[in-house]
XYZ file of C-alpha atoms in Angstrom:
369
model
C 17.892 82.813 -32.479
C 20.786 80.935 -33.016
C 21.177 80.884 -29.616
C 17.475 79.910 -29.164
C 17.454 76.839 -31.564
C 21.147 75.407 -30.949
C 20.051 75.625 -27.461
C 16.848 73.521 -28.023
C 18.565 71.150 -30.096
C 20.711 70.514 -26.641
C 18.019 69.926 -24.905
C 16.121 67.334 -27.178
C 19.424 65.821 -27.318
C 19.876 65.421 -23.512
C 15.816 64.330 -23.177
C 16.251 61.254 -25.469
C 19.413 60.760 -24.089
C 18.229 59.697 -20.585
C 15.385 57.742 -22.600
C 16.972 55.355 -23.944
C 19.452 54.948 -20.704
C 18.955 51.023 -19.601
C 17.035 51.007 -16.776
C 19.268 49.791 -13.014
C 19.599 47.045 -12.341
C 17.386 44.978 -10.489
C 18.163 44.149 -7.078
C 20.443 40.167 -7.346
C 18.975 37.381 -6.141
C 20.468 35.162 -3.890
C 20.400 31.505 -3.799
C 23.228 28.498 -2.958
C 26.022 26.753 -4.350
C 28.373 23.882 -3.367
C 31.276 22.337 -5.113
C 31.205 18.661 -7.041
C 33.266 17.043 -4.727
C 35.582 13.252 -5.158
C 36.983 11.651 -2.548
C 36.691 8.376 -0.522
C 32.631 7.348 0.165
C 32.059 4.789 3.024
C 28.057 3.477 1.080
C 25.578 3.053 3.116
C 22.123 2.198 2.344
C 18.756 3.489 4.309
C 15.833 1.375 4.648
C 13.455 0.785 6.825
C 12.575 -3.098 9.069
C 10.865 -5.005 10.543
C 11.540 -7.994 13.868
C 11.313 -10.467 13.709
C 11.855 -13.330 16.035
C 14.270 -16.336 15.455
C 12.021 -18.286 17.446
C 8.675 -17.963 18.399
C 5.756 -20.620 18.376
C 2.201 -20.768 19.899
C 2.595 -22.822 22.032
C -1.512 -25.884 21.719
C -2.152 -29.218 23.306
C -1.945 -31.964 21.044
C -5.003 -33.004 22.429
C -7.772 -32.211 24.325
C -9.126 -32.331 27.711
C -9.930 -30.176 30.539
C -7.353 -28.041 32.453
C -6.126 -28.630 35.771
C -2.874 -26.497 36.474
C -0.996 -23.942 34.741
C 1.879 -23.577 35.922
C 3.832 -20.225 34.323
C 2.797 -16.925 34.783
C 2.059 -13.755 31.875
C 5.395 -12.516 31.095
C 7.920 -14.919 32.594
C 11.023 -16.649 30.995
C 10.606 -20.394 31.031
C 13.308 -23.068 31.009
C 13.375 -25.714 28.121
C 11.088 -28.075 28.765
C 9.382 -26.654 31.379
C 5.938 -27.974 32.437
C 3.933 -26.025 31.640
C 0.122 -26.792 31.111
C -1.293 -29.997 32.978
C -4.137 -31.731 30.914
C -6.944 -33.776 32.881
C -5.483 -37.470 32.182
C -6.271 -39.902 35.298
C -8.352 -41.981 33.353
C -4.906 -42.633 31.126
C -3.360 -42.892 34.189
C -5.487 -45.633 35.093
C -4.839 -47.251 32.658
C -1.566 -46.996 32.186
C -1.131 -49.094 35.249
C -3.579 -51.658 34.633
C -1.555 -52.191 31.138
C 2.198 -52.528 33.570
C 0.250 -55.420 35.172
C -0.526 -57.134 32.733
C 2.898 -56.895 30.758
C 3.953 -58.037 34.547
C 2.048 -60.844 33.842
C 2.281 -61.763 30.671
C 6.300 -61.673 31.667
C 7.077 -63.864 33.361
C 4.901 -66.245 31.770
C 7.727 -65.086 29.056
C 10.129 -66.105 31.537
C 8.247 -69.433 32.713
C 8.198 -70.716 28.556
C 11.824 -69.928 28.326
C 11.513 -72.325 30.591
C 9.813 -74.843 30.020
C 9.641 -74.846 25.773
C 13.668 -75.303 24.946
C 12.905 -79.468 27.235
C 9.806 -80.339 26.238
C 7.684 -78.912 28.774
C 5.790 -76.929 27.191
C 4.546 -76.991 23.401
C 5.857 -75.160 20.922
C 2.706 -72.658 20.671
C 1.959 -71.665 24.397
C 5.800 -69.868 24.765
C 4.760 -67.247 21.112
C 1.493 -66.598 23.058
C 3.656 -65.650 25.796
C 6.125 -63.285 23.719
C 2.754 -61.878 22.506
C 1.033 -60.981 24.962
C 4.159 -59.691 26.195
C 4.690 -57.246 23.628
C 1.450 -55.949 22.829
C 0.396 -55.162 26.943
C 3.821 -53.122 27.217
C 2.957 -51.636 23.272
C -0.762 -50.547 24.601
C 1.901 -49.177 28.016
C 3.867 -46.878 26.190
C 1.259 -45.909 23.896
C -0.938 -44.374 26.335
C 2.436 -43.229 28.666
C 2.602 -40.996 25.490
C -1.002 -39.664 25.933
C -0.550 -38.878 28.977
C 2.907 -36.851 27.943
C 0.596 -35.204 25.697
C -1.244 -33.875 28.192
C 1.461 -32.023 29.593
C 2.105 -28.992 28.114
C 5.867 -28.166 28.604
C 8.040 -24.995 26.652
C 9.463 -26.345 23.577
C 12.639 -24.180 23.980
C 13.881 -21.121 26.211
C 12.086 -17.933 25.618
C 9.473 -15.330 27.603
C 5.645 -16.226 27.931
C 3.211 -13.670 26.428
C -0.611 -13.520 28.148
C -2.193 -16.232 29.387
C -5.247 -17.052 26.886
C -6.159 -19.769 28.929
C -7.891 -20.490 32.707
C -8.193 -23.539 34.804
C -10.712 -25.504 35.341
C -11.529 -24.600 30.952
C -11.794 -27.329 28.421
C -9.065 -27.324 25.392
C -9.406 -28.604 22.488
C -6.335 -29.157 20.052
C -4.461 -26.139 19.351
C -6.146 -24.498 20.665
C -3.611 -21.852 22.441
C -2.143 -21.460 25.815
C 0.539 -18.602 25.075
C 2.973 -17.377 22.939
C 6.228 -18.380 23.410
C 9.472 -15.547 22.534
C 13.050 -16.460 22.190
C 14.241 -12.817 23.060
C 17.956 -13.289 22.913
C 18.432 -13.322 18.609
C 16.341 -11.312 16.681
C 15.633 -10.899 13.275
C 15.586 -7.409 10.615
C 13.839 -7.953 7.473
C 13.967 -5.436 5.075
C 14.035 -4.315 1.955
C 16.221 -2.557 -0.767
C 16.218 -1.386 -4.505
C 16.821 -4.719 -7.256
C 20.316 -2.015 -8.560
C 22.485 -2.524 -5.423
C 22.047 -6.342 -5.408
C 24.688 -7.214 -7.100
C 26.867 -4.802 -3.702
C 24.881 -6.843 -1.159
C 27.135 -9.730 0.455
C 26.551 -11.765 3.763
C 28.265 -10.419 6.908
C 27.926 -6.906 5.543
C 27.203 -4.888 8.831
C 23.517 -3.410 9.692
C 22.649 -0.769 11.883
C 19.838 -0.241 13.165
C 17.046 2.801 15.320
C 14.480 2.113 17.161
C 12.165 5.144 17.341
C 11.892 3.299 21.576
C 15.719 3.980 22.001
C 16.876 7.372 20.259
C 19.889 7.748 20.282
C 20.803 3.835 21.125
C 22.882 1.494 17.799
C 21.863 -1.740 17.446
C 24.320 -3.906 15.750
C 23.559 -6.995 13.357
C 25.405 -8.445 10.232
C 23.560 -9.591 6.923
C 22.361 -13.535 7.610
C 20.463 -14.098 4.651
C 19.873 -12.331 1.261
C 15.965 -13.292 -1.017
C 17.542 -14.771 -4.053
C 14.013 -13.567 -5.502
C 13.254 -10.247 -7.052
C 9.187 -8.982 -5.991
C 7.139 -8.725 -8.715
C 6.102 -5.519 -8.513
C 8.149 -4.088 -6.226
C 11.712 -4.533 -7.921
C 12.828 -5.290 -4.968
C 14.758 -7.845 -3.167
C 14.260 -8.984 1.014
C 17.731 -8.817 3.019
C 17.523 -10.547 6.388
C 20.225 -9.043 9.942
C 20.920 -10.768 12.857
C 21.560 -9.158 15.949
C 22.251 -10.362 19.312
C 19.532 -8.778 21.488
C 21.334 -9.319 25.583
C 19.124 -7.793 27.884
C 15.812 -8.034 24.533
C 15.048 -4.126 24.428
C 13.758 -4.698 21.346
C 10.657 -6.410 20.342
C 9.578 -9.534 17.546
C 7.270 -6.764 15.213
C 8.751 -3.189 16.183
C 10.554 -1.352 13.063
C 13.652 -0.094 13.048
C 15.807 2.397 11.183
C 18.685 0.203 9.193
C 21.576 1.218 7.802
C 23.738 -0.939 6.035
C 27.358 -0.828 5.700
C 29.037 -1.282 1.565
C 31.986 -1.915 0.403
C 33.673 2.353 1.259
C 34.754 2.959 -3.023
C 37.060 5.903 -4.722
C 36.958 8.484 -6.414
C 32.923 9.071 -5.368
C 31.584 12.560 -7.455
C 28.338 13.664 -4.713
C 26.711 16.710 -3.783
C 24.431 17.691 -1.389
C 20.833 15.864 -1.578
C 18.761 19.000 -2.393
C 21.089 19.746 -5.447
C 19.181 16.977 -6.906
C 15.343 17.960 -8.709
C 13.234 14.269 -9.872
C 10.573 14.536 -12.340
C 10.112 11.600 -14.776
C 12.085 13.024 -17.405
C 14.836 12.010 -14.653
C 17.714 13.840 -12.479
C 18.774 17.087 -12.989
C 21.257 19.696 -12.266
C 21.800 23.843 -11.613
C 25.397 23.861 -12.902
C 27.930 27.065 -13.159
C 29.260 26.711 -16.275
C 31.747 29.277 -17.433
C 32.742 31.470 -14.786
C 34.588 33.920 -14.868
C 37.439 35.784 -13.342
C 34.950 37.203 -11.382
C 32.991 34.467 -10.201
C 30.305 34.606 -12.223
C 28.636 32.607 -14.554
C 26.072 31.486 -16.690
C 23.464 28.489 -14.892
C 22.805 25.986 -16.513
C 20.906 22.429 -15.592
C 22.079 19.244 -16.458
C 20.658 15.791 -16.598
C 22.658 13.349 -13.909
C 22.241 9.474 -12.565
C 22.600 9.649 -9.559
C 23.957 6.343 -6.755
C 23.367 6.184 -3.151
C 22.218 8.726 -1.087
C 22.981 9.254 3.102
C 24.423 12.068 5.387
C 23.042 14.295 3.711
C 24.384 13.903 0.155
C 23.956 11.921 -2.960
C 26.538 9.583 -5.718
C 26.831 11.058 -8.629
C 27.640 9.106 -11.041
C 27.139 10.772 -14.851
C 26.741 13.937 -15.675
C 28.795 16.237 -13.053
C 32.589 16.607 -13.133
C 34.274 17.573 -9.527
C 34.543 20.974 -8.513
C 32.079 22.601 -10.119
C 29.904 24.699 -8.803
C 25.951 23.550 -8.381
C 23.010 25.277 -6.546
C 21.492 23.082 -4.038
C 18.519 25.091 -2.521
C 16.117 27.973 -5.059
C 17.194 26.386 -8.019
C 13.151 26.575 -9.221
C 14.290 30.771 -9.086
C 16.327 30.765 -11.492
C 16.150 30.186 -15.467
C 18.291 28.473 -17.622
C 20.975 30.948 -19.078
C 21.008 33.365 -16.427
C 23.776 34.610 -15.254
C 25.113 34.288 -11.859
C 27.357 35.325 -9.445
C 29.477 33.356 -7.208
C 31.332 33.709 -4.709
C 32.280 31.268 -2.393
C 32.920 30.349 1.801
C 36.156 30.378 2.620
C 36.002 26.516 2.578
C 34.270 25.950 0.263
C 36.538 24.377 -2.958
C 37.388 21.709 0.029
C 38.456 18.821 -1.788
C 38.517 15.951 1.665
C 38.498 13.092 1.459
C 34.850 12.285 2.733
C 35.706 9.412 5.227
C 37.255 12.048 6.807
C 33.517 14.428 7.673
C 34.804 17.364 5.160
C 31.945 20.312 5.746
C 29.231 21.016 2.510
C 31.791 23.492 1.052
C 28.268 26.221 -0.140
C 28.449 29.137 -1.881
C 26.020 32.796 -1.353
C 25.212 32.532 -5.269
C 23.833 36.222 -6.687
C 21.807 36.506 -9.803
C 22.756 39.627 -12.326
C 19.512 41.043 -14.169
């Protein structure tokens, strides 16, 4: 009987021990981490810019008239002062001929009076009248000459002329459009940046532009103007760069991807831009705190203040220290306080200068259940 009860006791104890054993741990969940880097960063700012012509006008006559000649071909290059459109000016030319003849006669009469008046052979009043007639005829002739010049529309500067908007024989009113004339040799690129970067902007800074029409081609310009006023609605500052458009590949109205070069700064902390989670409460980063010798640590979500972003990384101004490990993916799957195991990639911990373009030292991390 004692043997039976003893066996029963051992059987029950064994079942209770098995029941009290913890369930086997779940398979670890893989996430990705990266080391906070410190180094000298070549800072850049990215923006979307709009290209504008330095010189562009809509050609139009100053006076009304009928088109009698068109001297340009749409899309062609024209020189400064080159005749473009002639308006009917026969009446003005006839009037000019009459006035010039009157001026010639008045001039001869004035010359005669200059000889006679000093010796008393002609009254002074006659001399004064001849002088007035000559000056009046000359002024009237110059006035008509000005109207004739206005009836010939010339190119105010060298450039490319656009699509013609007039036809031969058409009556044009003053100010009516003829065509667009654009100087394509030099262009402006206007873009906006947040006001927090205003203190880092300077005239002469290099700007690189990329246009979808020319993949892989780098267009270089320089900052030439910074708007002194910040936009009320956007709190952005407008920056203008000037670039050489030799060969005329770019056109006004195009948009371009703009990269503004800022002075390099030492001791800059950066993390992959995917490591930063943004919300209405600010930016946060998941940090692996106090990892032990086996690489096991605890996840904590820490608020940070970020700076310039570019090249897949973002500057961290406050909240992190160099060498700390942050999650760069899978943050939403990890709860605060979760224990994780870091398995460093062989390149992890590379603290080379950012200017040398070090590789992203990502590591595989496992969540310990």
